[in-house]
mmCIF file of C-alpha atoms in Angstrom:
data_model
loop_
_atom_site.group_PDB
_atom_site.id
_atom_site.type_symbol
_atom_site.label_atom_id
_atom_site.label_comp_id
_atom_site.label_asym_id
_atom_site.label_seq_id
_atom_site.Cartn_x
_atom_site.Cartn_y
_atom_site.Cartn_z
ATOM 1 C CA MET A 1 104.675 104.606 98.350
ATOM 2 C CA ILE A 2 102.449 103.574 94.936
ATOM 3 C CA ARG A 3 98.901 103.457 95.939
ATOM 4 C CA VAL A 4 97.501 100.084 94.409
ATOM 5 C CA LEU A 5 94.030 98.544 93.907
ATOM 6 C CA LEU A 6 93.391 94.909 92.934
ATOM 7 C CA ALA A 7 90.622 93.602 90.879
ATOM 8 C CA ASP A 8 89.911 89.873 90.417
ATOM 9 C CA ASP A 9 87.047 87.733 90.842
ATOM 10 C CA HIS A 10 89.254 85.067 92.645
ATOM 11 C CA ALA A 11 90.173 85.581 96.523
ATOM 12 C CA VAL A 12 93.106 83.361 96.371
ATOM 13 C CA MET A 13 94.593 85.417 93.477
ATOM 14 C CA ARG A 14 93.938 88.649 95.345
ATOM 15 C CA GLU A 15 95.579 87.333 98.459
ATOM 16 C CA CYS A 16 98.406 86.301 96.524
ATOM 17 C CA LEU A 17 98.817 89.860 95.021
ATOM 18 C CA LEU A 18 98.296 91.438 98.262
ATOM 19 C CA ARG A 19 101.364 89.419 99.807
ATOM 20 C CA ILE A 20 103.537 90.227 97.167
ATOM 21 C CA LEU A 21 103.114 93.944 97.082
ATOM 22 C CA MET A 22 103.449 93.607 100.962
ATOM 23 C CA ASP A 23 106.662 91.684 100.926
ATOM 24 C CA ALA A 24 107.932 94.560 98.483
ATOM 25 C CA GLN A 25 107.302 97.040 100.932
ATOM 26 C CA SER A 26 106.779 100.147 98.500
ATOM 27 C CA PHE A 27 103.161 99.902 97.542
ATOM 28 C CA VAL A 28 99.974 100.219 99.620
ATOM 29 C CA VAL A 29 96.957 98.340 98.774
ATOM 30 C CA ALA A 30 94.062 100.951 99.044
ATOM 31 C CA GLY A 31 91.176 98.531 98.123
ATOM 32 C CA GLN A 32 89.983 95.434 96.529
ATOM 33 C CA ALA A 33 87.223 94.432 94.226
ATOM 34 C CA ALA A 34 85.642 90.933 92.871
ATOM 35 C CA ASP A 35 83.907 91.973 89.633
ATOM 36 C CA GLY A 36 83.581 94.507 87.417
ATOM 37 C CA ALA A 37 80.818 96.728 88.818
ATOM 38 C CA SER A 38 82.632 96.812 92.270
ATOM 39 C CA ALA A 39 85.915 97.744 90.441
ATOM 40 C CA LEU A 40 84.194 100.850 88.921
ATOM 41 C CA ALA A 41 82.747 101.725 92.187
ATOM 42 C CA LEU A 42 86.022 101.139 94.009
ATOM 43 C CA VAL A 43 87.882 103.529 91.407
ATOM 44 C CA GLY A 44 85.495 106.343 91.467
ATOM 45 C CA SER A 45 85.771 106.368 95.188
ATOM 46 C CA THR A 46 89.225 105.453 96.221
ATOM 47 C CA PRO A 47 92.388 107.670 95.316
ATOM 48 C CA ALA A 48 95.146 105.250 93.556
ATOM 49 C CA ASP A 49 98.076 105.344 91.371
ATOM 50 C CA VAL A 50 97.779 101.963 89.601
ATOM 51 C CA LEU A 51 94.636 99.336 89.293
ATOM 52 C CA VAL A 52 95.600 95.849 88.610
ATOM 53 C CA LEU A 53 92.920 94.451 86.785
ATOM 54 C CA ASP A 54 91.888 90.880 85.846
ATOM 55 C CA LEU A 55 89.999 91.070 82.247
ATOM 56 C CA THR A 56 87.956 88.062 83.072
ATOM 57 C CA MET A 57 85.465 88.893 85.916
ATOM 58 C CA PRO A 58 81.551 88.778 86.220
ATOM 59 C CA ALA A 59 79.248 91.806 86.219
ATOM 60 C CA GLY A 60 80.902 94.267 83.709
ATOM 61 C CA GLY A 61 84.418 92.724 83.239
ATOM 62 C CA GLY A 62 86.498 92.639 79.910
ATOM 63 C CA ILE A 63 87.976 95.405 77.455
ATOM 64 C CA ALA A 64 84.883 97.460 77.787
ATOM 65 C CA LEU A 65 85.684 98.057 81.444
ATOM 66 C CA ILE A 66 89.160 99.650 81.067
ATOM 67 C CA GLU A 67 87.317 102.267 78.594
ATOM 68 C CA ARG A 68 84.972 102.618 81.364
ATOM 69 C CA ILE A 69 87.535 103.239 84.053
ATOM 70 C CA ARG A 70 89.588 105.495 81.801
ATOM 71 C CA ALA A 71 86.504 107.672 81.366
ATOM 72 C CA ILE A 72 85.987 108.192 85.077
ATOM 73 C CA ARG A 73 89.368 108.426 86.220
ATOM 74 C CA PRO A 74 91.674 108.994 83.576
ATOM 75 C CA GLN A 75 94.978 109.525 85.591
ATOM 76 C CA LEU A 76 94.701 106.068 86.861
ATOM 77 C CA ARG A 77 97.173 103.468 85.348
ATOM 78 C CA VAL A 78 95.819 100.317 84.434
ATOM 79 C CA LEU A 79 98.047 97.221 84.771
ATOM 80 C CA VAL A 80 95.707 94.128 83.028
ATOM 81 C CA LEU A 81 96.780 90.745 84.852
ATOM 82 C CA SER A 82 95.378 88.306 82.830
ATOM 83 C CA MET A 83 95.518 84.607 81.765
ATOM 84 C CA HIS A 84 94.658 85.454 78.403
ATOM 85 C CA THR A 85 98.245 85.441 76.198
ATOM 86 C CA GLU A 86 96.725 85.879 72.749
ATOM 87 C CA PRO A 87 98.396 89.152 71.186
ATOM 88 C CA HIS A 88 94.961 90.544 70.004
ATOM 89 C CA VAL A 89 93.692 90.556 73.510
ATOM 90 C CA MET A 90 96.832 92.395 74.488
ATOM 91 C CA GLU A 91 96.411 94.800 71.780
ATOM 92 C CA ARG A 92 92.796 95.934 72.265
ATOM 93 C CA ALA A 93 93.447 96.454 76.093
ATOM 94 C CA PHE A 94 96.063 98.751 75.124
ATOM 95 C CA LYS A 95 93.930 100.189 72.853
ATOM 96 C CA ALA A 96 91.453 100.543 75.265
ATOM 97 C CA GLY A 97 93.737 102.670 77.456
ATOM 98 C CA ALA A 98 95.630 99.994 79.756
ATOM 99 C CA ALA A 99 99.176 101.293 80.482
ATOM 100 C CA GLY A 100 100.316 97.600 80.893
ATOM 101 C CA TYR A 101 99.697 94.055 80.485
ATOM 102 C CA LEU A 102 100.945 90.954 82.253
ATOM 103 C CA THR A 103 99.865 87.375 81.995
ATOM 104 C CA LYS A 104 99.183 85.450 85.276
ATOM 105 C CA GLU A 105 102.108 82.869 84.152
ATOM 106 C CA SER A 106 104.801 85.858 85.162
ATOM 107 C CA ALA A 107 106.644 85.689 88.211
ATOM 108 C CA GLY A 108 105.925 88.168 91.307
ATOM 109 C CA ALA A 109 109.124 89.728 90.527
ATOM 110 C CA ASP A 110 107.712 90.908 86.884
ATOM 111 C CA LEU A 111 104.194 92.323 88.821
ATOM 112 C CA VAL A 112 106.278 94.455 91.304
ATOM 113 C CA ASP A 113 108.320 95.734 88.217
ATOM 114 C CA ALA A 114 105.296 96.222 86.025
ATOM 115 C CA ILE A 115 103.415 98.199 88.618
ATOM 116 C CA ARG A 116 106.528 100.436 89.175
ATOM 117 C CA LYS A 117 106.884 101.259 85.316
ATOM 118 C CA VAL A 118 103.651 102.085 84.682
ATOM 119 C CA ALA A 119 103.276 103.981 88.192
ATOM 120 C CA GLN A 120 106.307 106.262 86.598
ATOM 121 C CA GLY A 121 104.276 106.844 83.322
ATOM 122 C CA GLU A 122 105.739 103.975 81.386
ATOM 123 C CA LEU A 123 104.247 101.483 79.266
ATOM 124 C CA TYR A 124 104.823 97.677 80.119
ATOM 125 C CA ALA A 125 104.040 94.768 77.969
ATOM 126 C CA GLY A 126 105.013 91.187 79.384
ATOM 127 C CA LEU A 127 105.855 89.891 75.969
ATOM 128 C CA GLY A 128 107.314 86.365 77.118
ATOM 129 C CA ALA A 129 104.319 84.500 77.507
ATOM 130 C CA VAL A 130 103.196 85.777 73.923
ATOM 131 C CA GLN A 131 106.660 85.093 72.539
ATOM 132 C CA SER A 132 106.215 81.488 73.586
ATOM 133 C CA ARG A 133 103.672 81.018 71.085
ATOM 134 C CA PRO A 134 104.525 79.959 67.657
ATOM 135 C CA ARG A 135 105.727 83.153 65.458
ATOM 136 C CA ARG A 136 103.553 82.738 62.829
ATOM 137 C CA LEU A 137 102.193 86.405 63.403
ATOM 138 C CA ALA A 138 105.697 87.561 61.718
ATOM 139 C CA SER A 139 105.437 84.981 58.879
ATOM 140 C CA GLN A 140 103.056 87.046 56.510
ATOM 141 C CA VAL A 141 104.184 87.272 52.713
ATOM 142 C CA GLY A 142 106.263 90.251 51.565
ATOM 143 C CA PRO A 143 108.257 93.027 53.299
ATOM 144 C CA ARG A 144 107.200 94.416 56.553
ATOM 145 C CA PRO A 145 108.168 97.731 57.707
ATOM 146 C CA HIS A 146 110.493 96.817 60.546
ATOM 147 C CA GLU A 147 112.681 94.925 57.900
ATOM 148 C CA ALA A 148 113.819 98.426 56.978
ATOM 149 C CA LEU A 149 114.912 99.013 60.659
ATOM 150 C CA THR A 150 118.782 98.893 61.137
ATOM 151 C CA SER A 151 120.203 96.685 63.711
ATOM 152 C CA ARG A 152 120.591 99.536 66.002
ATOM 153 C CA GLU A 153 117.273 100.807 65.627
ATOM 154 C CA ARG A 154 115.813 97.049 65.920
ATOM 155 C CA GLU A 155 117.485 96.776 69.211
ATOM 156 C CA VAL A 156 116.077 99.936 70.409
ATOM 157 C CA LEU A 157 112.772 99.048 69.450
ATOM 158 C CA GLN A 158 112.991 95.988 71.462
ATOM 159 C CA HIS A 159 113.988 98.053 74.764
ATOM 160 C CA LEU A 160 110.813 100.500 73.895
ATOM 161 C CA ALA A 161 108.440 97.546 73.587
ATOM 162 C CA ALA A 162 109.236 96.491 76.995
ATOM 163 C CA GLY A 163 108.194 99.814 77.989
ATOM 164 C CA GLU A 164 111.491 101.232 79.178
ATOM 165 C CA SER A 165 112.237 104.807 78.953
ATOM 166 C CA SER A 166 114.737 106.509 76.907
ATOM 167 C CA ARG A 167 117.175 107.288 79.718
ATOM 168 C CA ARG A 168 116.841 103.567 80.875
ATOM 169 C CA ILE A 169 117.561 102.152 77.119
ATOM 170 C CA ALA A 170 120.582 104.719 76.847
ATOM 171 C CA ASP A 171 122.207 103.070 79.803
ATOM 172 C CA ALA A 172 121.792 99.759 78.888
ATOM 173 C CA LEU A 173 123.209 100.367 75.403
ATOM 174 C CA ASP A 174 125.599 102.815 76.438
ATOM 175 C CA LEU A 175 124.266 105.598 74.090
ATOM 176 C CA THR A 176 123.057 109.067 75.175
ATOM 177 C CA PRO A 177 119.032 109.964 75.773
ATOM 178 C CA GLN A 178 119.306 112.309 72.545
ATOM 179 C CA THR A 179 120.684 109.546 70.231
ATOM 180 C CA ILE A 180 117.617 107.497 71.609
ATOM 181 C CA SER A 181 115.184 110.011 71.115
ATOM 182 C CA THR A 182 116.597 109.930 67.159
ATOM 183 C CA HIS A 183 116.357 106.370 66.999
ATOM 184 C CA LYS A 184 112.968 106.283 68.169
ATOM 185 C CA LYS A 185 111.863 109.088 65.597
ATOM 186 C CA ASN A 186 113.314 107.147 62.847
ATOM 187 C CA ILE A 187 111.519 103.926 64.137
ATOM 188 C CA PHE A 188 108.298 105.535 64.172
ATOM 189 C CA GLU A 189 108.725 107.115 60.593
ATOM 190 C CA LYS A 190 109.643 103.758 59.367
ATOM 191 C CA LEU A 191 107.159 101.823 60.887
ATOM 192 C CA GLU A 192 104.313 104.577 60.025
ATOM 193 C CA ILE A 193 103.169 104.603 63.879
ATOM 194 C CA GLU A 194 102.465 107.834 66.049
ATOM 195 C CA SER A 195 102.566 106.406 69.865
ATOM 196 C CA ASP A 196 104.195 104.158 72.218
ATOM 197 C CA ALA A 197 101.192 102.090 72.718
ATOM 198 C CA ALA A 198 101.231 101.342 68.807
ATOM 199 C CA LEU A 199 104.714 100.404 68.807
ATOM 200 C CA ILE A 200 104.117 97.879 71.406
ATOM 201 C CA ARG A 201 101.208 96.623 69.582
ATOM 202 C CA TYR A 202 103.553 96.610 66.462
ATOM 203 C CA ALA A 203 106.145 94.523 68.454
ATOM 204 C CA VAL A 204 103.592 91.897 69.908
ATOM 205 C CA ARG A 205 102.083 91.230 66.312
ATOM 206 C CA HIS A 206 105.430 90.547 64.884
ATOM 207 C CA GLY A 207 107.326 88.904 67.657
ATOM 208 C CA LEU A 208 109.925 91.521 67.969
ATOM 209 C CA GLY A 209 110.062 91.576 71.709
ATOM 210 C CA ARG A 210 113.252 90.713 73.539
ATOM 211 C CA ASP A 211 113.792 87.284 74.437
ATOM 212 C CA PRO A 212 113.499 86.903 77.910
ATOM 213 C CA ASP A 213 115.988 84.111 78.516
ATOM 214 C CA LYS A 214 118.827 86.348 76.914
ATOM 215 C CA ASP A 215 118.364 89.083 79.731
#
């Protein structure tokens, strides 16, 4: 069972999240908080695997709260669940230490999937809501690093940006995990990045995630 903490200042939202997780039957909600201060106290006193965190809460919420939580409980995986769909907000959340980002426009099944993935050590980015915005982020003048990627590397990048593991990508593309690792190494070199979080930020910034309507 995955132990989950919920932090949202709206009681109705916490109740909805609780029902979704109880219906999934593989989670235990170990505690709830309604503001930043109580969330910080809850994290410090309650063992858990994943914190589902709303960014917009009173009494010390926001991006800075992620950093404080990571400072006192670095092994806790933080999944942001927010109304903010702006790419720069997602980027800041990952930079602060979040393991996943999901918008409140997402379905309950997406929440369940996101919690499971981050609990397993993967990164998760709910790119769909971000991609629904105009892709002006990718319209910069001049060549961009990802334009040097092969079609296969771009395909692997899209899976990586969704937070999938190398083994899962290998199964989806009918390749070996070793081949995926090679593609990933080449992608990192061409994009001049050094981490999965940086890759997700790059994908969000340039609109390179998979189109959910094609999955």
